[in-house]
Amino acid sequence: MIKGNLLYEGKAKTVYETDNPNELLVYFKDDATAGNGEKHGLIPGKGVINNKISAFFFKQLKDRGIKSHFIETVGEREMLVKRLDMIKLEIVVRNIVAGSLVKRLGLPEGTPLNVPVIEYDYKSDELGDPMLNRWHIMAIDVATIDELNQIEHIALTTNTILREILKAKNVDLIDFKLEFGRDISGDGEVLLADEISPDNCRFWDTQTHEKLDKDRFRQDLGGVEEAYQEILHRLTL
Ligand code: 5GP
């Protein structure tokens, strides 16, 4: 595999072309942003840890029938992935009230939800990633109803699998954000993409409710690097 041209530079990851037109190289950075880019910082070692945690989860999901863009880990901070036609949505799945849902529902952080909640945010920096519903998404051709049904099925199954894996490690999965893309080198099937890490999941210690995720950075709680290390340690040891 030969690293080719830079294709996209994101806040936490950089994506390169490779000598295979159907495969891309994702490089995980230590950069961290919060509050729509207003807060910027570095979490030393984060890229290495998120590469490992994401690979771990993608492999576990594959073993349980959930396909993703992940092909293999190719470096400390690099994974090889399938090139997808990305769907311009962030899919948030929630089990416990936290983050933006505290304000939206007026409920205290930590309130359990009777059923998992799925939310869609439109990936648009210009508009500030507004929340959409299924009707908006179909009306402006962001995704079809068939794709949304596939996305919701994969998102809810992923939630069940991740909760079970994490529960055994004394970690509660509060909420998380997924992204999806169409497999254009195949039949257009919707596949899980992006990453699964403390950057885009909320992880709480089951007993103490200590936050072991990016909220430590967002809320200036300290011990950010240690929290990421702790999640990797619990998952892989
Ligand atoms: P909230 O809407 O409460 O801020 O976020 C819900 C969940 O989705 C959290 O686990 C959060 O980490 C994740 N999330 C939402 N938006 C983003 C985003 O733009 N980037 C990342 N990395 N995660 C996000």
Short mmCIF file of C-alpha atoms and ligand atoms in Angstrom, two decimals:
data_model
loop_
_atom_site.label_atom_id
_atom_site.label_comp_id
_atom_site.label_asym_id
_atom_site.label_seq_id
_atom_site.Cartn_x
_atom_site.Cartn_y
_atom_site.Cartn_z
CA MET A 1 0.00 0.00 0.00
CA ILE A 2 1.42 3.37 -1.04
CA LYS A 3 0.30 6.57 0.72
CA GLY A 4 -0.99 8.99 -1.93
CA ASN A 5 -2.42 12.51 -2.06
CA LEU A 6 -4.08 14.17 0.90
CA LEU A 7 -7.81 13.90 0.28
CA TYR A 8 -9.33 15.55 3.35
CA GLU A 9 -8.05 17.20 6.53
CA GLY A 10 -10.55 17.00 9.39
CA LYS A 11 -10.39 18.16 13.00
CA ALA A 12 -9.18 14.85 14.41
CA LYS A 13 -8.24 12.83 11.32
CA THR A 14 -6.53 13.22 7.95
CA VAL A 15 -7.48 11.05 4.97
CA TYR A 16 -5.09 10.10 2.16
CA GLU A 17 -5.58 8.33 -1.14
CA THR A 18 -3.66 5.10 -1.74
CA ASP A 19 -2.51 3.26 -4.86
CA ASN A 20 -5.85 1.38 -4.71
CA PRO A 21 -8.71 3.68 -5.84
CA ASN A 22 -11.15 1.80 -3.58
CA GLU A 23 -9.08 2.18 -0.40
CA LEU A 24 -8.09 5.17 1.75
CA LEU A 25 -5.64 5.71 4.60
CA VAL A 26 -6.97 7.38 7.76
CA TYR A 27 -4.40 9.10 10.02
CA PHE A 28 -5.52 9.79 13.62
CA LYS A 29 -4.28 13.12 15.03
CA ASP A 30 -3.86 14.30 18.63
CA ASP A 31 -5.84 17.49 17.91
CA ALA A 32 -9.07 17.97 19.80
CA THR A 33 -11.80 20.55 19.27
CA ALA A 34 -15.02 21.28 21.11
CA GLY A 35 -17.92 23.73 20.90
CA ASN A 36 -18.03 23.75 17.09
CA GLY A 37 -14.29 24.39 16.83
CA GLU A 38 -14.23 27.27 19.37
CA LYS A 39 -12.02 25.32 21.74
CA HIS A 40 -8.88 23.73 20.36
CA GLY A 41 -6.20 21.67 22.08
CA LEU A 42 -3.95 18.64 21.92
CA ILE A 43 -4.46 15.40 23.78
CA PRO A 44 -1.00 13.78 23.59
CA GLY A 45 -1.21 10.17 22.37
CA LYS A 46 -4.93 10.41 21.53
CA GLY A 47 -4.40 9.48 17.85
CA VAL A 48 -2.58 6.28 18.74
CA ILE A 49 -5.23 5.30 21.31
CA ASN A 50 -8.23 6.14 19.09
CA ASN A 51 -6.73 4.15 16.21
CA LYS A 52 -6.44 1.12 18.52
CA ILE A 53 -9.86 1.50 20.16
CA SER A 54 -11.61 2.01 16.80
CA ALA A 55 -9.89 -1.04 15.28
CA PHE A 56 -10.89 -3.07 18.36
CA PHE A 57 -14.57 -2.09 18.06
CA PHE A 58 -14.73 -2.50 14.26
CA LYS A 59 -13.29 -6.04 14.61
CA GLN A 60 -15.72 -6.95 17.40
CA LEU A 61 -18.63 -5.63 15.34
CA LYS A 62 -17.49 -7.56 12.24
CA ASP A 63 -17.39 -10.78 14.30
CA ARG A 64 -21.03 -10.08 15.20
CA GLY A 65 -22.18 -9.36 11.63
CA ILE A 66 -21.83 -5.55 11.42
CA LYS A 67 -19.82 -4.52 8.37
CA SER A 68 -17.75 -1.33 8.38
CA HIS A 69 -15.18 0.51 6.26
CA PHE A 70 -12.32 -0.92 8.40
CA ILE A 71 -9.86 -3.12 6.50
CA GLU A 72 -6.76 -3.26 8.71
CA THR A 73 -4.45 -1.31 10.99
CA VAL A 74 -1.34 -0.28 9.05
CA GLY A 75 0.52 1.95 11.53
CA GLU A 76 0.44 3.30 15.06
CA ARG A 77 -1.90 6.09 13.93
CA GLU A 78 -3.13 4.72 10.60
CA MET A 79 -5.87 2.42 9.41
CA LEU A 80 -6.72 1.30 5.89
CA VAL A 81 -10.42 1.69 5.06
CA LYS A 82 -12.82 1.16 2.17
CA ARG A 83 -13.50 4.29 0.16
CA LEU A 84 -17.19 5.13 0.62
CA ASP A 85 -19.59 7.75 -0.67
CA MET A 86 -20.16 9.41 2.71
CA ILE A 87 -23.70 10.27 3.80
CA LYS A 88 -23.78 13.83 5.19
CA LEU A 89 -25.27 12.83 8.54
CA GLU A 90 -24.09 12.30 12.11
CA ILE A 91 -26.19 9.61 13.74
CA VAL A 92 -26.36 9.94 17.52
CA VAL A 93 -27.63 7.04 19.66
CA ARG A 94 -28.46 7.74 23.31
CA ASN A 95 -29.13 5.45 26.28
CA ILE A 96 -28.78 7.95 29.14
CA VAL A 97 -29.43 11.70 29.17
CA ALA A 98 -26.20 13.74 28.78
CA GLY A 99 -24.71 16.55 26.71
CA SER A 100 -27.10 18.46 24.46
CA LEU A 101 -30.09 16.31 25.56
CA VAL A 102 -29.95 17.78 29.09
CA LYS A 103 -31.09 21.15 27.69
CA ARG A 104 -33.35 19.75 24.97
CA LEU A 105 -35.44 17.64 27.38
CA GLY A 106 -34.84 19.59 30.61
CA LEU A 107 -33.83 16.41 32.41
CA PRO A 108 -30.79 15.92 34.70
CA GLU A 109 -27.63 14.32 33.30
CA GLY A 110 -27.71 10.60 34.07
CA THR A 111 -31.48 10.09 33.59
CA PRO A 112 -32.02 6.68 31.91
CA LEU A 113 -34.08 6.67 28.68
CA ASN A 114 -36.85 4.07 28.30
CA VAL A 115 -35.70 3.22 24.79
CA PRO A 116 -32.53 4.15 22.87
CA VAL A 117 -33.00 7.50 21.12
CA ILE A 118 -31.69 8.11 17.59
CA GLU A 119 -30.96 11.66 16.39
CA TYR A 120 -29.72 12.91 13.03
CA ASP A 121 -27.45 15.94 12.60
CA TYR A 122 -26.82 17.36 9.13
CA LYS A 123 -23.05 17.56 8.49
CA SER A 124 -22.81 21.20 7.45
CA ASP A 125 -20.20 23.53 8.99
CA GLU A 126 -22.00 26.49 7.38
CA LEU A 127 -25.28 25.68 9.15
CA GLY A 128 -23.65 24.45 12.39
CA ASP A 129 -24.73 20.80 12.02
CA PRO A 130 -28.50 21.29 12.64
CA MET A 131 -30.65 18.41 13.84
CA LEU A 132 -32.85 16.91 11.09
CA ASN A 133 -35.64 14.35 11.12
CA ARG A 134 -36.29 11.56 8.60
CA TRP A 135 -38.59 13.81 6.56
CA HIS A 136 -35.97 16.57 6.11
CA ILE A 137 -33.40 13.94 5.13
CA MET A 138 -35.64 12.40 2.45
CA ALA A 139 -36.93 15.80 1.27
CA ILE A 140 -33.47 17.16 0.45
CA ASP A 141 -32.01 13.86 -0.83
CA VAL A 142 -29.43 13.38 1.93
CA ALA A 143 -30.45 9.71 2.13
CA THR A 144 -33.33 7.49 0.98
CA ILE A 145 -35.85 5.83 3.27
CA ASP A 146 -34.24 2.47 2.51
CA GLU A 147 -30.84 3.84 3.55
CA LEU A 148 -32.31 5.36 6.72
CA ASN A 149 -33.85 2.00 7.62
CA GLN A 150 -30.45 0.31 7.11
CA ILE A 151 -28.74 3.04 9.17
CA GLU A 152 -31.20 2.73 12.08
CA HIS A 153 -30.93 -1.07 12.10
CA ILE A 154 -27.10 -0.95 12.13
CA ALA A 155 -27.03 1.87 14.72
CA LEU A 156 -29.33 0.04 17.15
CA THR A 157 -27.55 -3.32 16.71
CA THR A 158 -24.19 -1.56 17.21
CA ASN A 159 -25.59 -0.01 20.40
CA THR A 160 -26.59 -3.43 21.78
CA ILE A 161 -23.19 -4.96 20.92
CA LEU A 162 -21.11 -2.06 22.29
CA ARG A 163 -23.16 -1.89 25.50
CA GLU A 164 -22.60 -5.59 26.11
CA ILE A 165 -18.83 -5.41 25.45
CA LEU A 166 -18.44 -2.33 27.66
CA LYS A 167 -20.66 -3.63 30.47
CA ALA A 168 -18.22 -6.54 30.93
CA LYS A 169 -15.46 -3.92 31.39
CA ASN A 170 -17.42 -1.94 33.99
CA VAL A 171 -18.21 0.87 31.54
CA ASP A 172 -21.66 2.29 30.70
CA LEU A 173 -22.27 3.50 27.15
CA ILE A 174 -24.17 6.77 27.63
CA ASP A 175 -24.34 7.86 23.98
CA PHE A 176 -22.29 7.90 20.78
CA LYS A 177 -22.11 9.31 17.25
CA LEU A 178 -21.77 7.21 14.10
CA GLU A 179 -21.25 8.04 10.44
CA PHE A 180 -22.16 5.93 7.41
CA GLY A 181 -21.27 5.73 3.72
CA ARG A 182 -22.34 3.86 0.59
CA ASP A 183 -20.08 1.08 -0.68
CA ILE A 184 -19.64 2.40 -4.22
CA SER A 185 -17.14 -0.31 -5.18
CA GLY A 186 -19.86 -2.86 -4.32
CA ASP A 187 -23.65 -2.62 -4.58
CA GLY A 188 -24.09 0.68 -2.73
CA GLU A 189 -24.78 -1.06 0.59
CA VAL A 190 -24.65 1.25 3.63
CA LEU A 191 -21.57 0.60 5.79
CA LEU A 192 -20.47 1.94 9.17
CA ALA A 193 -17.56 4.40 8.80
CA ASP A 194 -15.57 7.05 10.72
CA GLU A 195 -14.35 5.93 14.16
CA ILE A 196 -15.62 4.58 17.48
CA SER A 197 -13.56 6.10 20.29
CA PRO A 198 -13.74 8.31 23.41
CA ASP A 199 -13.85 11.26 20.96
CA ASN A 200 -17.35 10.36 19.78
CA CYS A 201 -18.75 8.20 22.60
CA ARG A 202 -19.62 8.96 26.21
CA PHE A 203 -18.22 6.29 28.51
CA TRP A 204 -18.90 6.34 32.28
CA ASP A 205 -17.47 4.01 34.90
CA THR A 206 -20.43 1.85 35.96
CA GLN A 207 -19.86 2.23 39.70
CA THR A 208 -18.44 5.73 40.13
CA HIS A 209 -19.96 7.35 36.99
CA GLU A 210 -16.53 8.87 36.35
CA LYS A 211 -16.35 10.26 32.80
CA LEU A 212 -13.84 8.37 30.64
CA ASP A 213 -14.22 10.28 27.36
CA LYS A 214 -13.85 13.61 25.56
CA ASP A 215 -16.17 15.35 28.05
CA ARG A 216 -13.05 15.58 30.27
CA PHE A 217 -11.58 17.89 27.58
CA ARG A 218 -14.88 19.66 26.77
CA GLN A 219 -15.56 20.41 30.44
CA ASP A 220 -11.93 21.00 31.57
CA LEU A 221 -12.10 18.14 34.07
CA GLY A 222 -8.40 17.20 33.75
CA GLY A 223 -7.05 13.66 33.37
CA VAL A 224 -8.00 13.55 29.68
CA GLU A 225 -5.11 11.39 28.42
CA GLU A 226 -5.48 9.08 31.43
CA ALA A 227 -9.19 8.54 30.66
CA TYR A 228 -8.46 7.54 27.03
CA GLN A 229 -5.68 5.19 28.26
CA GLU A 230 -8.06 3.70 30.83
CA ILE A 231 -10.66 2.82 28.18
CA LEU A 232 -8.02 1.21 25.93
CA HIS A 233 -6.63 -0.67 28.94
CA ARG A 234 -10.03 -1.99 30.05
CA LEU A 235 -11.01 -3.06 26.52
CA THR A 236 -7.82 -4.80 25.51
CA LEU A 237 -6.41 -6.27 28.74
P1 5GP B 1 -24.24 15.79 22.19
O1 5GP B 1 -25.32 16.04 21.17
O2 5GP B 1 -24.81 15.44 23.53
O3 5GP B 1 -23.25 16.89 22.24
O4 5GP B 1 -23.41 14.51 21.67
C1 5GP B 1 -23.98 13.21 21.67
C2 5GP B 1 -22.89 12.17 21.39
O5 5GP B 1 -22.44 12.30 20.05
C3 5GP B 1 -21.65 12.31 22.27
O6 5GP B 1 -21.15 11.01 22.56
C4 5GP B 1 -20.64 13.05 21.39
O7 5GP B 1 -19.33 12.64 21.68
C5 5GP B 1 -21.06 12.63 19.99
N1 5GP B 1 -20.96 13.73 19.03
C6 5GP B 1 -21.93 14.61 18.65
N2 5GP B 1 -21.47 15.48 17.73
C7 5GP B 1 -20.18 15.17 17.52
C8 5GP B 1 -19.15 15.71 16.67
O8 5GP B 1 -19.34 16.66 15.90
N3 5GP B 1 -17.93 15.10 16.75
C9 5GP B 1 -17.67 14.05 17.57
N4 5GP B 1 -16.44 13.50 17.60
N5 5GP B 1 -18.62 13.51 18.35
C10 5GP B 1 -19.86 14.05 18.35
#
